[in-house]
Each structure stands twice: as structure tokens, then as C-alpha cells.
Short mmCIF file of C-alpha atoms in Angstrom, two decimals:
data_model
loop_
_atom_site.label_atom_id
_atom_site.label_comp_id
_atom_site.label_asym_id
_atom_site.label_seq_id
_atom_site.Cartn_x
_atom_site.Cartn_y
_atom_site.Cartn_z
CA MET A 12 -28.78 -3.72 5.04
CA ASN A 13 -30.68 -2.73 1.90
CA ALA A 14 -28.73 -1.58 -1.12
CA SER A 15 -28.74 2.20 -1.31
CA SER A 16 -28.19 4.30 -4.43
CA SER A 17 -24.51 4.69 -3.56
CA GLU A 18 -24.14 0.94 -3.09
CA ASN A 19 -25.73 0.41 -6.49
CA GLN A 20 -22.91 2.43 -8.03
CA ILE A 21 -20.65 -0.42 -6.95
CA ILE A 22 -23.04 -3.33 -7.56
CA GLU A 23 -23.67 -2.28 -11.17
CA LYS A 24 -20.24 -3.66 -12.09
CA PRO A 25 -19.86 -6.70 -9.83
CA GLY A 26 -16.79 -8.00 -11.65
CA HIS A 27 -15.07 -4.63 -11.91
CA ALA A 28 -11.57 -4.97 -10.45
CA LEU A 29 -10.49 -2.52 -7.80
CA LYS A 30 -7.22 -1.03 -8.97
CA ASN A 31 -7.26 1.95 -6.66
CA PRO A 32 -4.93 2.04 -3.65
CA ILE A 33 -6.54 0.35 -0.65
CA LEU A 34 -5.30 3.19 1.57
CA HIS A 35 -7.29 5.59 -0.60
CA ILE A 36 -10.38 3.38 -0.44
CA ALA A 37 -10.18 3.28 3.37
CA ALA A 38 -9.67 7.04 3.58
CA SER A 39 -12.86 7.58 1.55
CA PHE A 40 -14.87 7.32 4.77
CA TRP A 41 -13.17 10.25 6.51
CA GLU A 42 -14.25 13.87 6.80
CA GLU A 43 -13.54 15.98 3.73
CA ASP A 44 -10.60 17.95 5.11
CA ARG A 45 -8.81 14.90 6.49
CA LEU A 46 -9.37 13.04 3.22
CA ASP A 47 -7.96 16.01 1.29
CA ALA A 48 -4.89 15.98 3.55
CA PHE A 49 -4.39 12.29 2.80
CA LYS A 50 -4.65 12.93 -0.94
CA VAL A 51 -2.04 15.70 -0.80
CA CYS A 52 0.38 13.50 1.14
CA TYR A 53 -0.25 10.38 -0.92
CA ASP A 54 0.03 12.22 -4.25
CA SER A 55 3.32 13.74 -3.14
CA MET A 56 4.72 10.30 -2.33
CA ARG A 57 3.21 8.70 -5.40
CA SER A 58 4.84 11.24 -7.70
CA VAL A 59 8.38 10.31 -6.68
CA ASP A 60 7.57 6.59 -6.66
CA ASP A 61 6.21 6.88 -10.21
CA LEU A 62 9.34 8.76 -11.23
CA VAL A 63 11.48 5.78 -10.25
CA ASP A 64 9.12 3.14 -11.66
CA ASN A 65 9.04 4.96 -14.99
CA LEU A 66 12.83 5.10 -15.03
CA LYS A 67 12.99 1.31 -14.83
CA SER A 68 10.09 0.48 -17.12
CA SER A 69 11.23 2.95 -19.83
CA GLY A 70 14.55 1.17 -20.36
CA ALA A 71 16.54 4.26 -19.35
CA PHE A 72 17.83 2.63 -16.17
CA SER A 73 21.03 1.47 -17.89
CA ASP A 74 22.11 5.08 -18.49
CA PRO A 75 24.09 6.33 -15.44
CA SER A 76 23.48 9.97 -16.36
CA VAL A 77 19.70 9.43 -16.35
CA ARG A 78 19.90 7.71 -12.97
CA GLU A 79 21.91 10.61 -11.55
CA ARG A 80 19.42 13.16 -12.88
CA THR A 81 16.64 11.17 -11.25
CA SER A 82 18.55 11.14 -7.95
CA ALA A 83 18.94 14.90 -8.20
CA LYS A 84 15.18 15.28 -8.70
CA ILE A 85 14.55 13.19 -5.59
CA ARG A 86 16.94 15.29 -3.53
CA LYS A 87 15.23 18.44 -4.76
CA TRP A 88 11.86 16.92 -3.95
CA VAL A 89 12.94 16.28 -0.33
CA ALA A 90 14.13 19.86 -0.03
CA ASP A 91 10.82 21.16 -1.39
CA PRO A 92 8.09 18.48 -1.77
CA GLY A 93 5.73 19.24 -4.60
CA THR A 94 8.50 20.35 -6.96
CA LEU A 95 7.89 17.39 -9.27
CA GLY A 96 4.68 19.20 -10.05
CA GLU A 97 2.47 16.34 -11.22
CA LYS A 98 -0.30 16.60 -8.65
CA ALA A 99 0.33 18.67 -5.54
CA ASP A 100 2.00 22.06 -5.36
CA SER A 101 4.55 22.89 -2.71
CA GLY A 102 2.39 25.51 -0.99
CA THR A 103 -0.56 23.16 -0.55
CA PHE A 104 1.75 20.47 0.78
CA LYS A 105 3.35 22.76 3.36
CA ARG A 106 -0.03 24.07 4.56
CA THR A 107 -1.29 20.51 4.93
CA ILE A 108 1.76 19.40 6.90
CA ALA A 109 1.40 22.36 9.24
CA GLU A 110 -2.37 22.13 9.76
CA PHE A 111 -2.41 18.39 10.42
CA LYS A 112 0.85 18.33 12.42
CA ILE A 113 2.30 15.65 10.12
CA PRO A 114 5.95 14.77 10.82
CA PHE A 115 8.30 15.05 7.85
CA TYR A 116 10.39 11.94 8.47
CA PRO A 117 8.17 9.69 6.28
CA TRP A 118 9.26 11.72 3.25
CA THR A 119 12.94 11.49 4.07
CA ARG A 120 12.55 7.74 4.62
CA LEU A 121 10.74 7.41 1.30
CA ALA A 122 13.47 9.39 -0.48
CA LYS A 123 16.14 7.02 0.85
CA ALA A 124 14.19 4.06 -0.49
CA MET A 125 13.72 5.69 -3.87
CA GLU A 126 17.42 6.59 -4.05
CA TYR A 127 18.17 2.91 -3.45
CA ASP A 128 15.75 2.04 -6.23
CA VAL A 129 17.50 4.38 -8.65
CA HIS A 130 20.83 2.59 -8.23
CA HIS A 131 19.70 -1.03 -7.78
CA GLU A 132 17.72 -3.26 -10.10
CA ARG A 133 17.18 -6.07 -7.59
CA PHE A 134 17.22 -6.82 -3.87
CA GLU A 135 20.15 -8.99 -2.85
CA SER A 136 18.44 -10.40 0.25
CA MET A 137 15.24 -10.30 2.27
CA GLY A 138 17.08 -8.09 4.75
CA LYS A 139 17.78 -5.52 2.04
CA PHE A 140 14.16 -5.67 0.97
CA LEU A 141 12.88 -5.15 4.52
CA LYS A 142 15.18 -2.16 4.98
CA TYR A 143 13.83 -0.74 1.72
CA THR A 144 10.24 -1.07 2.95
CA ARG A 145 10.94 1.41 5.76
CA GLY A 146 10.58 4.12 3.16
CA ALA A 147 8.62 2.51 0.34
CA ALA A 148 5.84 1.08 2.51
CA VAL A 149 6.16 2.17 6.14
CA ALA A 150 6.35 5.87 5.25
CA PRO A 151 2.88 6.17 3.63
CA ALA A 152 1.38 3.82 6.25
CA THR A 153 2.74 6.04 9.02
CA VAL A 154 1.08 9.11 7.49
CA PHE A 155 -2.21 7.19 7.25
CA LEU A 156 -2.02 6.16 10.93
CA HIS A 157 -1.09 9.71 11.91
CA LEU A 158 -4.20 11.06 10.23
CA ILE A 159 -6.58 8.57 11.85
CA SER A 160 -5.06 9.11 15.30
CA LEU A 161 -5.50 12.89 15.25
CA THR A 162 -7.97 14.47 17.64
CA ARG A 163 -9.56 17.84 17.07
CA ASN A 164 -9.95 20.68 19.55
CA GLY A 165 -12.09 23.24 17.79
CA SER A 166 -10.23 23.96 14.56
CA VAL A 167 -6.88 22.67 15.83
CA TYR A 168 -5.64 19.12 15.25
CA GLN A 169 -3.58 17.34 17.89
CA PRO A 170 -1.44 14.24 17.19
CA GLY A 171 -1.88 11.10 19.22
CA ALA A 172 0.68 10.24 21.87
CA ARG A 173 1.83 6.93 20.39
CA GLU A 174 4.98 6.34 18.33
CA LEU A 175 3.44 5.14 15.10
CA ARG A 176 6.35 3.49 13.28
CA PRO A 177 6.24 0.24 15.31
CA ILE A 178 2.52 -0.01 14.56
CA ALA A 179 2.88 0.90 10.89
CA ARG A 180 5.80 -1.42 10.11
CA PRO A 181 4.18 -4.90 10.24
CA LEU A 182 1.02 -3.69 8.52
CA ALA A 183 3.03 -1.93 5.80
CA VAL A 184 5.43 -4.83 5.19
CA PHE A 185 2.54 -7.31 5.02
CA SER A 186 0.62 -5.09 2.61
CA TYR A 187 3.68 -4.52 0.45
CA MET A 188 4.39 -8.24 0.19
CA VAL A 189 0.76 -8.78 -0.83
CA HIS A 190 1.25 -6.15 -3.54
CA ILE A 191 4.36 -7.89 -4.82
CA MET A 192 2.57 -11.23 -5.19
CA ARG A 193 -0.61 -9.66 -6.55
CA ASP A 194 1.18 -7.49 -9.13
CA PHE A 195 3.91 -9.99 -10.03
CA ARG A 196 2.89 -10.52 -13.65
CA ALA A 197 2.39 -6.83 -14.47
CA ASP A 198 5.58 -5.84 -12.65
CA THR A 199 7.67 -8.48 -14.41
CA HIS A 200 6.37 -7.39 -17.80
CA GLY A 201 7.35 -3.86 -16.77
CA ASP A 202 10.89 -5.05 -15.96
CA LEU A 203 10.36 -4.74 -12.19
CA ASP A 204 11.53 -7.58 -9.94
CA TYR A 205 10.91 -7.55 -6.19
CA PHE A 206 11.73 -11.13 -5.16
CA PRO A 207 15.17 -11.07 -3.46
CA ILE A 208 18.04 -12.72 -5.35
CA ARG A 209 19.04 -15.00 -2.48
CA PHE A 210 15.43 -16.01 -2.04
CA LYS A 211 15.27 -17.11 -5.68
CA LYS A 212 18.58 -18.92 -5.43
CA GLU A 213 17.37 -20.86 -2.40
CA PHE A 214 14.58 -22.32 -4.54
CA ASN A 215 16.60 -22.55 -7.77
CA VAL A 216 14.29 -20.09 -9.49
CA THR A 217 15.91 -18.88 -12.70
CA ASP A 218 15.22 -15.82 -14.82
CA LEU A 219 13.49 -18.16 -17.25
CA ASP A 220 11.24 -19.40 -14.42
CA ILE A 221 10.35 -15.80 -13.63
CA SER A 222 9.62 -14.99 -17.27
CA ARG A 223 7.42 -18.04 -17.76
CA ALA A 224 5.60 -17.47 -14.49
CA ALA A 225 4.78 -13.93 -15.61
CA ASP A 226 3.09 -15.51 -18.63
CA GLY A 227 1.09 -17.87 -16.41
CA ASP A 228 3.35 -20.94 -16.54
CA GLN A 229 4.68 -21.39 -12.99
CA SER A 230 7.32 -24.04 -12.29
CA ARG A 231 7.35 -26.13 -9.13
CA ASN A 232 10.37 -24.21 -7.91
CA PHE A 233 8.57 -20.93 -8.42
CA ASP A 234 5.48 -22.25 -6.61
CA ALA A 235 7.65 -23.31 -3.66
CA MET A 236 9.28 -19.89 -3.54
CA VAL A 237 5.93 -18.10 -3.55
CA LYS A 238 4.63 -20.39 -0.81
CA ARG A 239 7.62 -19.53 1.38
CA TYR A 240 7.26 -15.84 0.57
CA TRP A 241 3.59 -16.09 1.56
CA SER A 242 4.58 -17.68 4.88
CA VAL A 243 6.92 -14.76 5.63
CA ALA A 244 4.06 -12.36 4.87
CA LEU A 245 1.84 -14.40 7.20
CA ARG A 246 4.16 -13.66 10.12
CA TYR A 247 3.89 -9.94 9.44
CA PHE A 248 0.12 -10.25 9.07
CA LYS A 249 -0.17 -11.77 12.56
CA ARG A 250 2.03 -9.06 14.03
CA ALA A 251 0.06 -6.37 12.21
CA ARG A 252 -3.21 -7.69 13.55
CA ARG A 253 -1.91 -7.69 17.14
CA GLU A 254 -0.61 -4.14 16.85
CA ALA A 255 -3.76 -2.87 15.13
CA ASP A 256 -6.06 -4.50 17.69
CA ILE A 257 -4.35 -2.55 20.47
CA PHE A 258 -4.08 0.69 18.49
CA SER A 259 -7.68 0.64 17.26
CA ARG A 260 -9.03 0.76 20.83
CA GLU A 261 -7.90 4.38 20.97
CA LEU A 262 -9.58 5.39 17.71
CA GLN A 263 -12.95 6.94 17.02
CA PRO A 264 -15.38 4.51 15.30
CA ARG A 265 -14.92 6.06 11.85
CA TYR A 266 -11.16 5.55 11.99
CA LYS A 267 -11.30 2.16 13.65
CA PHE A 268 -13.52 1.10 10.75
CA SER A 269 -11.08 2.61 8.24
CA LEU A 270 -8.11 0.73 9.71
CA GLY A 271 -10.13 -2.48 9.81
CA LEU A 272 -11.06 -2.02 6.17
CA ILE A 273 -7.39 -1.93 5.16
CA GLN A 274 -6.65 -5.07 7.11
CA SER A 275 -9.68 -6.94 5.81
CA MET A 276 -9.14 -6.08 2.16
CA TYR A 277 -5.48 -7.06 2.23
CA GLU A 278 -6.28 -10.23 4.16
CA LEU A 279 -8.90 -11.19 1.58
CA ILE A 280 -6.34 -10.87 -1.23
CA PHE A 281 -3.75 -12.68 0.89
CA ARG A 282 -6.01 -15.66 1.54
CA ARG A 283 -6.75 -15.94 -2.17
CA PHE A 284 -3.11 -16.81 -2.88
CA GLU A 285 -3.40 -19.93 -0.76
CA GLU A 286 -6.85 -20.77 -2.12
CA ASN A 287 -5.42 -20.47 -5.64
CA ASN A 288 -2.49 -22.84 -4.84
CA PHE A 289 -0.11 -19.86 -5.06
CA GLN A 290 -0.82 -19.32 -8.75
CA LEU A 291 -0.32 -15.57 -9.17
CA ASP A 292 -3.23 -15.08 -11.54
CA PRO A 293 -4.54 -11.51 -11.11
CA ASP A 294 -8.00 -12.50 -12.34
CA LYS A 295 -8.35 -14.86 -9.37
CA ILE A 296 -6.50 -12.77 -6.79
CA ASN A 297 -7.63 -9.17 -7.22
CA LEU A 298 -10.54 -7.73 -5.31
CA ASP A 299 -13.57 -6.81 -7.35
CA SER A 300 -16.28 -4.31 -6.49
CA SER A 301 -18.66 -6.93 -5.06
CA ALA A 302 -16.05 -8.23 -2.62
CA ALA A 303 -15.15 -4.67 -1.60
CA LEU A 304 -18.79 -3.86 -0.92
CA GLU A 305 -19.31 -7.03 1.10
CA VAL A 306 -16.29 -6.34 3.31
CA THR A 307 -17.30 -2.70 3.73
CA GLN A 308 -20.86 -3.53 4.77
CA ARG A 309 -19.75 -6.19 7.24
CA LEU A 310 -17.23 -3.93 8.96
CA ALA A 311 -19.68 -1.02 9.02
CA GLN A 312 -22.16 -3.18 10.92
CA GLU A 313 -19.51 -4.52 13.29
CA ASN A 314 -18.34 -0.98 14.11
CA ASN A 315 -21.83 0.56 14.25
CA LEU A 316 -20.74 3.06 11.62
CA PRO A 317 -23.37 5.81 11.20
CA ASN A 318 -25.32 5.47 7.95
CA GLU A 319 -24.37 8.96 6.81
CA ILE A 320 -20.65 8.15 7.03
CA LEU A 321 -21.17 4.83 5.25
CA GLU A 322 -23.30 6.45 2.55
CA ASN A 323 -20.81 9.23 1.82
CA GLY A 324 -17.92 6.78 1.74
CA LEU A 325 -19.71 4.44 -0.63
CA ILE A 326 -20.41 7.32 -3.00
CA ARG A 327 -16.71 8.17 -3.02
CA LEU A 328 -15.85 4.50 -3.48
CA GLY A 329 -18.19 4.31 -6.44
CA GLU A 330 -16.43 7.31 -7.93
CA LEU A 331 -13.05 5.60 -7.43
CA ILE A 332 -14.25 2.51 -9.26
CA GLU A 333 -15.56 4.58 -12.15
CA ALA A 334 -12.33 6.62 -12.40
#
């Protein structure tokens, strides 16, 4: 495939890291209205997630009154999504939910996870972490799968018949664990810690080990912990691939390609951990624009994606990289 003008927007900066959400990148190949629906939903979820992250990184987490005010904002947000007001207004959100027949439970699940975040600095165990992911990761993944499984009858959207949570869960947990390893250094410097306490104790990883690892000096104990964490993520990756292989048979080519793009991009990052001997160096782990283009082109060919869809998506992807 020859490089088009839209591809050149990406190739111009071959080492430019992709910091945009992979879900957003994959959704860039959808029709305009479905992409807009994704943006409304994702921005709504992102706003409350950012609210909690900012609470922890600002140093205000130690103040119980601030935590309670944050909890109150989350409860208000569940009652009327869009009330945080950063990106999406409540009216647009409600129209999107109605038009695209999107169930509301992902938002209530997300709110429960964020409420947990407000009152806990760490995860005690892997079990606690996995329960947390039901809202923090599975909720947005479920909305994504809902949108790609919709069929259209004239101007009316109809949801697919499948229960999506069992499909979304392994993919979301795998992706979230990849995020935690990929973003470890930045998160630690922002006073965010996602490795479970019992997990660290099992490998005798101390707070000093964590601090040094965030500065690029990983101890053997820390390496061993990351390797085990990676192996847990591998189990979810295999489950996610099985579920997605079955689910994707029911999808139109555009959406099968989109789901495959998510899997392939996360898998590429995931394999880089092992190739890098589990050194969590973002410069060696993160996807750059050249890798993203290569994966996109390969999957487009495998799925016989029409050139017009590929071209429009690559233009949007180029705009994401420039943003």
C-alpha cells in the first residue's frame, strides 16, 4: 500500500509517541455520528476519572473534607452525568444515550470504582484491584463494544443481542494492566500506586524499591514482581483474544477492524515489556506513530477495509497525534 497524504501526516513524525487513548484511536475509523457518541461517553467518564486522579496528585487526598466533597460530586454526576461540566453537557449526553440505546450501568459501575478511589490510596490485594476494574476499565470497554455491535435500521440503532460484560471484562482488565505497567513511572511520580500491597509484599518490594524504580533503577525484587504481574495479564490477554475472536464474527468489517486494532496495539505494548526484560522504560515501551501506522495498515489489509474508511480514519489519527 502506497503512503497517502493522510498516512504522511503520521509518517512525518516517526518517533512521535502516541499518548491518546487507544479506544479513541480505534474509534477514529467509525462513521461520524457513532464516533461523536463515543466521544460524548468517553469524555463523560474521563471527567470523573480526572477528578479523582487530580485529588490524589494534588496532595489534597489527606483532607477528609475534600474527599467527601469529591464523593458528593461523583454522586451528583451519576444522578445527572455531564454536571462536572468539563467537556460534555448533560443534554448532549442524554440524547446520545437515548439515540444509541446505551445502557446506563457502565456509569454506575464507574462511579462505584471512583468512590473506592476517593477513600483508598492503595489496593490491598489483586482481588480488590480486579473488583475495582469492573468500573474503572470494564465500564468504558462495555460502551465501546456496545457501539460497535449496534446495527442500523434506517435512522434507528438497535443493540446487539449479546451480553457484553463477559466479553469486555478480559479485554478491559488486560488493557488496564498494560496501562499500569506502561505508565508506572509517571503514575508513581504523581503519587499514584496501582500494584496491590499483598503483591508487593510477596516479592519484598518496598516503598524505596518503588521510588527507585520510578527513577529507572529497578531492583531484582521489583523485576520479579513485574514479571509475575505480566504473567497475570497474559492470562487475561488469552481470554480476551478467545472472546474477541468469537464476538468479532458478528461484526461488520469496519468494527471488526476497530476491535482488532485495540487488541493489536495493546499486544504490541505488552510484548515490549518482555522484550525489554520488564524494565518499565516508557521510551522503549510506548507506541510511536510509525508502529501505529504499521499495525493499522496490516489490519486494514487483513480485513479488506475499504480505502475510504482507512483514509478518513488515518486523517483523524493524524489529527490525534498532532493534538
